[in-house]
Coordinates of C-alpha atoms in Angstrom, one line a residue:
X1 CA 147.0 77.2 112.7
X2 CA 144.4 80.1 112.4
X3 CA 140.8 79.2 113.6
X4 CA 138.3 80.3 110.8
X5 CA 135.4 82.6 112.0
X6 CA 132.6 85.0 110.8
X7 CA 132.4 88.8 111.9
X8 CA 129.3 88.7 114.8
X9 CA 126.0 89.6 113.2
X10 CA 126.8 87.9 109.9
X11 CA 126.1 84.4 108.7
X12 CA 127.1 82.1 106.0
X13 CA 124.1 80.4 103.9
X14 CA 124.5 76.9 102.7
X15 CA 122.4 75.4 99.4
X16 CA 119.5 74.6 101.8
X17 CA 119.4 78.1 103.2
X18 CA 119.7 79.8 99.9
X19 CA 116.8 77.8 98.3
X20 CA 114.8 78.9 101.1
X21 CA 116.1 82.4 100.9
X22 CA 115.4 82.7 97.2
X23 CA 112.0 81.1 97.7
X24 CA 111.4 84.4 99.7
X25 CA 112.8 86.5 97.4
X26 CA 111.4 85.2 94.2
X27 CA 107.4 85.7 95.8
X28 CA 108.6 89.2 96.7
X29 CA 110.4 89.9 93.3
X30 CA 107.3 88.8 91.4
X31 CA 104.6 90.9 93.4
X32 CA 106.8 94.1 93.0
X33 CA 107.0 93.4 89.0
X34 CA 103.3 92.4 89.2
X35 CA 102.6 96.2 90.6
X36 CA 104.9 98.1 87.8
X37 CA 108.1 98.5 89.9
X38 CA 111.3 98.2 87.9
X39 CA 114.9 96.7 89.5
X40 CA 117.5 98.9 90.3
X41 CA 120.8 98.3 92.0
X42 CA 123.4 100.8 93.7
X43 CA 126.8 100.4 95.3
X44 CA 127.5 98.7 98.4
X45 CA 129.5 101.7 99.5
X46 CA 128.3 105.6 99.3
X47 CA 130.3 108.6 100.4
X48 CA 129.6 109.4 104.1
X49 CA 128.6 113.1 103.1
X50 CA 125.3 111.1 101.5
X51 CA 125.0 108.8 104.3
X52 CA 125.5 111.0 107.4
X53 CA 122.8 113.3 108.8
X54 CA 119.9 111.2 107.3
X55 CA 119.2 108.6 110.2
X56 CA 119.7 110.9 113.1
X57 CA 122.3 110.6 115.5
X58 CA 121.7 107.2 116.6
X59 CA 121.8 105.8 113.0
X60 CA 124.9 107.9 112.1
X61 CA 126.6 106.0 115.1
X62 CA 125.5 102.6 113.5
X63 CA 127.3 103.4 109.9
X64 CA 129.9 101.1 109.1
X65 CA 132.8 103.7 108.0
X66 CA 135.4 102.4 105.4
X67 CA 138.9 103.4 106.1
X68 CA 140.6 105.3 103.4
X69 CA 143.2 103.1 101.0
X70 CA 146.8 103.7 101.4
X71 CA 148.5 105.7 104.3
X72 CA 145.0 107.2 105.6
X73 CA 146.8 108.5 108.9
X74 CA 149.1 110.6 106.7
X75 CA 146.4 113.3 106.7
X76 CA 146.0 113.4 110.8
X77 CA 147.8 115.2 113.5
X78 CA 148.2 114.6 117.2
X79 CA 145.7 117.7 117.6
X80 CA 143.3 116.0 115.4
X81 CA 143.1 112.7 117.9
X82 CA 142.9 115.4 120.8
X83 CA 139.9 117.1 119.1
X84 CA 138.0 113.9 119.1
X85 CA 136.3 111.8 116.6
X86 CA 134.5 114.2 114.6
X87 CA 137.6 116.1 113.4
X88 CA 139.7 112.8 113.0
X89 CA 136.9 110.8 110.8
X90 CA 136.4 112.8 107.8
X91 CA 140.5 112.6 107.3
X92 CA 140.6 108.9 107.6
X93 CA 137.3 107.8 106.5
X94 CA 135.3 109.3 103.3
X95 CA 132.8 106.0 102.8
X96 CA 130.9 103.7 104.4
X97 CA 128.5 100.8 104.1
X98 CA 125.1 101.7 103.0
X99 CA 122.7 102.1 106.2
X100 CA 119.5 101.0 104.1
X101 CA 118.2 101.3 100.5
X102 CA 116.3 104.4 100.6
X103 CA 118.8 107.2 100.8
X104 CA 120.9 105.6 98.0
X105 CA 117.8 105.5 96.0
X106 CA 117.0 109.1 96.6
X107 CA 120.6 110.0 95.7
X108 CA 120.3 108.0 92.3
X109 CA 117.1 109.8 91.3
X110 CA 118.5 113.3 91.8
X111 CA 122.1 111.9 90.0
X112 CA 119.5 110.8 87.1
X113 CA 116.8 113.6 87.4
X114 CA 116.9 114.1 83.8
X115 CA 116.3 110.6 82.6
X116 CA 114.0 109.3 85.5
X117 CA 110.4 108.7 84.4
X118 CA 108.2 110.1 86.9
X119 CA 106.2 108.6 88.6
X120 CA 109.2 106.2 89.3
X121 CA 108.5 102.9 90.8
X122 CA 111.8 100.8 91.6
X123 CA 112.5 97.9 93.6
X124 CA 115.8 96.8 95.1
X125 CA 116.8 93.7 96.7
X126 CA 120.7 94.2 98.2
X127 CA 122.1 93.6 101.6
X128 CA 122.7 96.8 104.0
X129 CA 125.0 97.0 106.7
X130 CA 124.6 98.4 110.6
X131 CA 127.0 98.2 113.5
X132 CA 124.2 97.1 115.6
X133 CA 124.3 94.8 118.7
X134 CA 123.7 91.4 117.5
X135 CA 120.7 89.6 118.9
X136 CA 117.8 87.4 117.5
X137 CA 116.1 88.9 114.4
X138 CA 119.0 91.6 114.4
X139 CA 122.2 91.1 112.2
X140 CA 124.9 93.4 111.3
X141 CA 124.7 92.3 107.6
X142 CA 121.0 91.7 106.4
X143 CA 119.0 92.1 103.1
X144 CA 116.4 94.7 102.5
X145 CA 113.8 94.4 99.8
X146 CA 112.6 97.8 98.8
X147 CA 109.8 99.4 96.7
X148 CA 109.3 103.0 96.5
X149 CA 107.5 105.3 94.4
X150 CA 108.5 109.0 93.8
X151 CA 107.2 112.0 92.2
X152 CA 103.6 111.5 93.1
X153 CA 101.3 112.3 96.3
X154 CA 98.5 109.9 95.2
X155 CA 97.4 107.6 98.1
X156 CA 96.8 104.8 95.4
X157 CA 100.6 104.2 96.3
X158 CA 100.3 104.0 99.8
X159 CA 97.2 101.4 99.4
X160 CA 99.1 99.3 97.0
X161 CA 102.0 99.1 99.8
X162 CA 99.3 97.4 101.8
X163 CA 98.3 95.1 98.7
X164 CA 101.8 94.0 98.2
X165 CA 102.5 93.2 101.7
X166 CA 99.3 91.0 102.0
X167 CA 100.1 89.5 98.6
X168 CA 103.5 88.4 99.5
X169 CA 102.6 86.9 103.0
X170 CA 99.9 85.0 101.5
X171 CA 102.4 83.6 98.8
X172 CA 104.7 82.6 101.9
X173 CA 101.8 81.0 103.6
X174 CA 102.5 83.3 106.6
X175 CA 98.8 84.4 107.8
X176 CA 99.4 85.3 111.6
X177 CA 100.5 89.2 111.4
X178 CA 99.3 92.5 111.8
X179 CA 100.2 95.5 109.4
X180 CA 99.9 98.7 111.6
X181 CA 99.6 101.8 110.2
X182 CA 99.7 105.6 111.5
X183 CA 100.2 109.3 110.1
X184 CA 102.9 111.4 110.9
X185 CA 100.5 114.4 110.6
X186 CA 98.4 112.6 113.6
X187 CA 101.3 112.4 115.6
X188 CA 102.2 116.3 115.0
X189 CA 98.6 117.2 115.8
X190 CA 99.0 115.3 119.0
X191 CA 101.7 117.6 120.0
X192 CA 99.7 120.7 119.1
X193 CA 96.7 119.4 121.1
X194 CA 98.9 118.8 124.3
X195 CA 100.3 122.3 123.8
X196 CA 103.8 120.3 123.3
X197 CA 104.7 121.3 120.0
X198 CA 108.4 122.3 121.0
X199 CA 108.6 119.0 122.8
X200 CA 107.3 116.8 119.6
X201 CA 110.6 115.0 119.2
X202 CA 110.4 113.7 122.8
X203 CA 106.8 113.0 122.8
X204 CA 107.1 110.5 119.6
X205 CA 110.5 109.1 120.9
X206 CA 108.5 108.0 124.2
X207 CA 105.5 106.7 122.4
X208 CA 107.4 104.5 120.1
X209 CA 108.7 102.8 122.8
X210 CA 105.2 102.0 124.3
X211 CA 105.1 98.4 123.2
X212 CA 108.5 97.5 124.5
X213 CA 108.3 99.3 127.9
X214 CA 104.6 99.6 128.8
X215 CA 102.4 102.8 129.2
X216 CA 103.4 103.5 132.7
X217 CA 107.2 103.9 131.8
X218 CA 106.2 106.0 128.8
X219 CA 104.4 108.3 131.0
X220 CA 107.1 108.5 133.4
X221 CA 109.6 109.3 130.7
X222 CA 107.4 112.0 129.5
X223 CA 107.0 113.4 132.8
X224 CA 110.9 113.5 133.3
X225 CA 110.9 115.4 130.2
X226 CA 108.7 118.2 131.4
X227 CA 105.2 117.0 130.2
X228 CA 102.4 118.4 132.8
X229 CA 99.8 116.2 134.1
X230 CA 97.4 118.1 131.9
X231 CA 99.0 117.1 128.5
X232 CA 99.3 113.4 129.7
X233 CA 96.0 113.3 130.4
X234 CA 95.1 114.4 126.9
X235 CA 97.7 112.0 125.5
X236 CA 96.6 108.9 127.3
X237 CA 93.2 108.7 125.3
X238 CA 95.0 108.6 122.1
X239 CA 97.5 106.0 123.1
X240 CA 94.6 103.8 124.4
X241 CA 92.6 104.1 121.4
X242 CA 90.3 101.0 120.7
X243 CA 87.7 99.5 118.5
X244 CA 87.7 98.9 114.7
X245 CA 89.6 101.2 112.5
X246 CA 86.2 103.1 111.5
X247 CA 85.6 103.5 115.2
X248 CA 89.3 104.9 115.9
X249 CA 88.7 107.3 112.7
X250 CA 85.5 108.8 114.1
X251 CA 87.2 109.1 117.5
X252 CA 90.4 111.0 115.9
X253 CA 87.8 113.3 113.6
X254 CA 86.4 114.5 116.8
X255 CA 89.9 115.1 118.6
X256 CA 91.4 116.9 115.9
X257 CA 88.7 118.9 114.3
X258 CA 90.4 122.0 115.2
X259 CA 94.0 120.8 114.2
X260 CA 94.6 121.5 110.1
X261 CA 97.4 119.0 110.6
X262 CA 95.2 116.3 112.3
X263 CA 92.5 116.7 109.8
X264 CA 94.7 116.1 107.0
X265 CA 96.2 113.2 108.5
X266 CA 92.4 111.7 109.3
X267 CA 91.7 112.5 105.8
X268 CA 94.5 110.7 104.1
X269 CA 93.7 107.3 106.5
X270 CA 90.3 107.4 105.4
X271 CA 91.0 107.7 101.5
X272 CA 93.7 104.8 101.9
X273 CA 90.7 102.3 103.7
X274 CA 88.5 103.5 100.9
X275 CA 90.9 102.3 97.9
X276 CA 91.1 99.0 99.8
X277 CA 87.4 98.4 99.8
X278 CA 87.3 99.6 96.3
X279 CA 89.6 96.9 95.2
X280 CA 88.4 94.4 97.3
X281 CA 91.8 94.1 99.4
X282 CA 91.5 92.3 102.3
X283 CA 92.1 94.8 105.3
X284 CA 91.3 92.5 108.2
X285 CA 95.1 92.6 109.2
X286 CA 95.5 96.3 108.7
X287 CA 95.2 98.0 112.2
X288 CA 95.4 101.8 112.7
X289 CA 97.7 102.4 115.6
X290 CA 98.5 105.9 116.7
X291 CA 101.4 104.6 118.9
X292 CA 103.3 103.8 115.7
X293 CA 106.0 106.4 115.4
X294 CA 108.9 104.8 113.1
X295 CA 111.2 106.8 111.0
X296 CA 110.7 110.2 112.7
X297 CA 113.6 111.7 110.9
X298 CA 112.1 111.5 107.6
X299 CA 108.5 110.3 107.4
X300 CA 105.7 113.0 106.8
X301 CA 102.8 111.2 106.0
X302 CA 101.6 107.4 106.2
X303 CA 103.8 105.0 108.4
X304 CA 103.7 101.2 108.1
X305 CA 104.8 98.7 110.1
X306 CA 104.2 94.7 110.1
X307 CA 104.7 92.2 113.2
X308 CA 104.1 88.5 113.2
X309 CA 101.7 87.8 116.1
X310 CA 102.7 84.4 117.0
X311 CA 106.5 84.7 116.8
X312 CA 108.7 86.8 119.0
X313 CA 110.1 89.1 116.6
X314 CA 110.5 92.5 115.9
X315 CA 108.9 94.0 112.5
X316 CA 109.1 91.9 109.2
X317 CA 108.3 94.9 107.1
X318 CA 107.8 98.8 107.8
X319 CA 107.9 102.1 105.5
X320 CA 106.2 105.4 104.8
X321 CA 105.7 108.6 103.1
X322 CA 108.2 111.0 102.7
X323 CA 108.1 114.3 101.1
X324 CA 111.5 115.6 100.9
X325 CA 114.0 113.3 101.0
X326 CA 115.6 114.3 97.8
X327 CA 115.8 118.0 99.3
X328 CA 118.9 117.4 100.9
X329 CA 120.8 116.4 97.5
X330 CA 119.2 119.7 95.9
X331 CA 116.0 118.4 94.4
X332 CA 113.2 119.9 96.7
X333 CA 109.7 118.9 96.9
X334 CA 109.5 115.5 95.4
X335 CA 107.3 113.4 97.3
X336 CA 107.7 109.6 97.5
X337 CA 106.5 106.6 99.7
X338 CA 108.1 103.2 100.0
X339 CA 108.4 100.1 102.4
X340 CA 110.7 97.3 102.7
X341 CA 110.7 93.7 103.6
X342 CA 113.1 92.4 106.2
X343 CA 114.0 89.2 104.7
X344 CA 116.4 87.7 107.3
X345 CA 113.5 88.4 110.0
X346 CA 111.0 86.7 107.5
X347 CA 113.1 83.9 107.1
X348 CA 113.6 83.2 111.0
X349 CA 109.8 83.5 111.5
X350 CA 108.7 81.0 108.4
X351 CA 111.6 78.5 109.6
X352 CA 110.3 78.5 113.2
X353 CA 106.5 78.2 112.1
X354 CA 107.8 75.3 109.2
X355 CA 106.6 77.3 106.7
X356 CA 108.8 76.3 103.9
X357 CA 107.6 73.9 101.3
X358 CA 109.9 70.9 100.5
X359 CA 109.5 71.4 96.8
X360 CA 111.1 74.9 97.6
X361 CA 114.4 73.3 98.2
X362 CA 114.4 71.6 94.7
X363 CA 117.4 73.0 92.5
X364 CA 117.7 70.1 90.1
X365 CA 114.8 68.1 88.1
X366 CA 116.6 65.2 87.4
X367 CA 119.9 63.3 88.0
X368 CA 121.4 60.8 85.9
X369 CA 123.0 57.6 87.6
X370 CA 125.2 55.1 85.7
X371 CA 126.9 51.5 86.4
X372 CA 130.2 51.5 84.4
X373 CA 132.3 53.9 82.0
X374 CA 130.0 53.0 79.3
X375 CA 126.7 53.8 80.6
X376 CA 128.6 57.1 81.9
X377 CA 129.4 57.8 78.5
X378 CA 125.8 57.0 77.4
X379 CA 124.5 59.1 80.1
X380 CA 126.3 62.3 79.1
X381 CA 124.6 62.2 75.7
X382 CA 121.2 61.9 77.7
X383 CA 122.1 64.6 79.9
X384 CA 122.9 67.0 77.1
X385 CA 119.4 66.3 75.6
X386 CA 117.5 66.9 78.9
X387 CA 119.3 70.1 79.2
X388 CA 118.7 71.2 75.5
X389 CA 114.8 70.5 76.4
X390 CA 115.3 73.4 79.2
X391 CA 115.4 70.7 81.9
X392 CA 118.0 71.2 84.8
X393 CA 120.0 68.1 85.2
X394 CA 123.2 66.8 86.3
X395 CA 125.1 63.4 86.2
X396 CA 127.0 61.7 89.2
X397 CA 130.5 62.5 87.9
X398 CA 132.3 59.2 89.4
X399 CA 132.1 55.6 89.0
X400 CA 130.4 54.5 92.2
X401 CA 127.8 52.4 93.5
X402 CA 124.0 52.7 92.9
X403 CA 123.4 53.2 96.8
X404 CA 125.9 56.4 96.9
X405 CA 124.4 57.8 93.5
X406 CA 121.2 57.6 95.0
X407 CA 122.0 58.6 98.5
X408 CA 123.5 61.9 96.9
X409 CA 120.2 62.6 94.9
X410 CA 118.3 62.4 98.2
X411 CA 120.6 64.9 100.1
X412 CA 120.3 67.3 97.1
X413 CA 116.2 66.6 96.9
X414 CA 116.4 65.6 93.6
X415 CA 113.0 64.2 92.8
X416 CA 113.9 62.1 89.8
X417 CA 116.9 60.0 88.6
X418 CA 117.3 58.2 85.3
X419 CA 119.2 54.9 86.0
X420 CA 121.3 53.7 82.6
X421 CA 122.8 50.2 82.7
X422 CA 123.5 47.9 79.6
X423 CA 119.8 46.9 79.1
X424 CA 118.8 50.6 78.8
X425 CA 121.6 51.3 76.2
X426 CA 120.4 48.2 74.1
X427 CA 116.8 49.1 74.1
X428 CA 116.8 52.7 74.5
X429 CA 114.2 52.7 77.3
X430 CA 115.5 54.2 80.3
X431 CA 114.7 53.5 83.9
X432 CA 112.9 57.0 85.5
X433 CA 112.9 56.5 89.3
X434 CA 110.7 58.8 91.7
X435 CA 112.6 59.3 94.5
X436 CA 109.7 60.4 96.6
X437 CA 107.5 57.3 95.7
X438 CA 110.3 54.9 94.9
X439 CA 108.3 54.1 91.8
X440 CA 110.2 53.1 88.7
X441 CA 109.2 52.9 84.9
X442 CA 111.1 52.3 81.5
X443 CA 110.4 55.5 79.3
X444 CA 112.1 56.7 76.2
X445 CA 114.0 60.0 76.5
X446 CA 111.6 61.7 74.8
X447 CA 108.6 60.3 77.2
X448 CA 111.1 61.1 80.1
X449 CA 111.5 64.8 78.8
X450 CA 107.6 65.2 78.4
X451 CA 106.9 63.6 81.8
X452 CA 109.6 65.9 83.7
X453 CA 108.4 68.9 81.7

C-alpha cells in the first residue's frame, strides 16, 4: 500500500487553518478595495517566454517548468542532451508555473492595452511557485496578495502603499513591525559617488546581504570584487546612516548634491513623507534604510520591505516602483508601482504571536440539534427559515445523543445551538443555547432570528 505524502515545500490547510487564512485574506482584500483597486486573476501557468529573463539568473533557476504533453522527448536528439540544458529545455518544456504575480500582470496589461483604463489599479490574490529550498517561512507553493498601479508616475501611489500596509497590519492586530523604504536612484548615486558605476550590480548585491552576513563580511565581499579602500570609505557612512528619517534625508542631500540621480531619489523620498504628513498617516514604523536593495532587476524608484520585529522571519511584505516592466512585452514607458503581502509568512507570524481571534474561526452561526425523528423533521423547517433570513446554519444530520451533537458544535466553534424536542414542537418556543456561556432560553423562531442577526 502506498503511503500518501506531500511534495516538499507544500502544505494542506484544514478548516481551522483556512478560517484563519481567510481572516487574513478578508482584511487585505477589503483594504485593497477601499483604495480603489480592482480584482484580477491570471492563469497558474505562463509561457516560459513570458517568465524567463524577468527575475535574473537566480530567479530563472527557481522557475518550475512544465513538461510538454504527449511524447515530449520526440523533438530531442542525443546531440541536444550533449549540448546541455539551454538547448534541451525549449524542446521539452514551453510553459512554467508563475514565479510571482507582477510579470503576469504586466503581460495582461500589454495584451489588453486598448481596454485597460489608465491609471490601472489592480489587486490579485493567487498562489505562486518557486523551486526554492524549503525552510521556515519559505515554501515552494505560497500565496501572494499583490496591488499594483500602472500608467502614472505620481508618488501618491507610493504613499498609499505605506497607508495600506499600516492599515492591514492594524486590522490584523500586528503592531510590531518596520516598513523599510529606499530608492533605487540613491543606490545608483552611491555607485557614482564611489566611482564604481561599472560595478553597480556587485555593490548592490553585497549591500542587500548586510542584515544576513554583517558589515565586515559585506566589506570583505566588496574588496574581493575589486573595490578600493577609498571607495569603501565612501560607502561606509551611507551604510551606517542613523538618526530620524528627516536627519537621514538632510545627510543624503549633502552627500548627493552633485548627483542628479541622487537628488531625484532624495526629492522622491521627501515627497512621499510629505504626503504621509498631509494625510495624517502614522509613519513611526517607516524607516529610511539605504541598505535595502531588493528587486534589483526591475525596480527603478522607491523600494519597500516590511519585517516583523519580534519574530524570526523574513520580509512579510515588499515592493517598489518599476518604470518599464511592460517594455519587454512591446509597450515601453509605462511606469508602475506595486507591492505584495506574503500571506503564508503573515500567517506564521500571527500564529506564533497568538493574534488570531477566536471569532475569526466561526463558520456557522447556529446549529439545530434534535432528539428523535419527529424533532429532526421539525428542525429541517427551522433550518430553512434560518437560511432564508441570511443566517448560516446547519442541522446535525444523524440521530444521536445530545452530548455528541453538542460536542460536534463545540469542535466547529458554532456559537449557538437550537435544541428541539417534543415540548418545543408543542409550544413553538425553541431552546437557544449559547455555547460559550452555557446560557439557555426559550424563544420563538422570529426572536432567535433577531437575536442572531
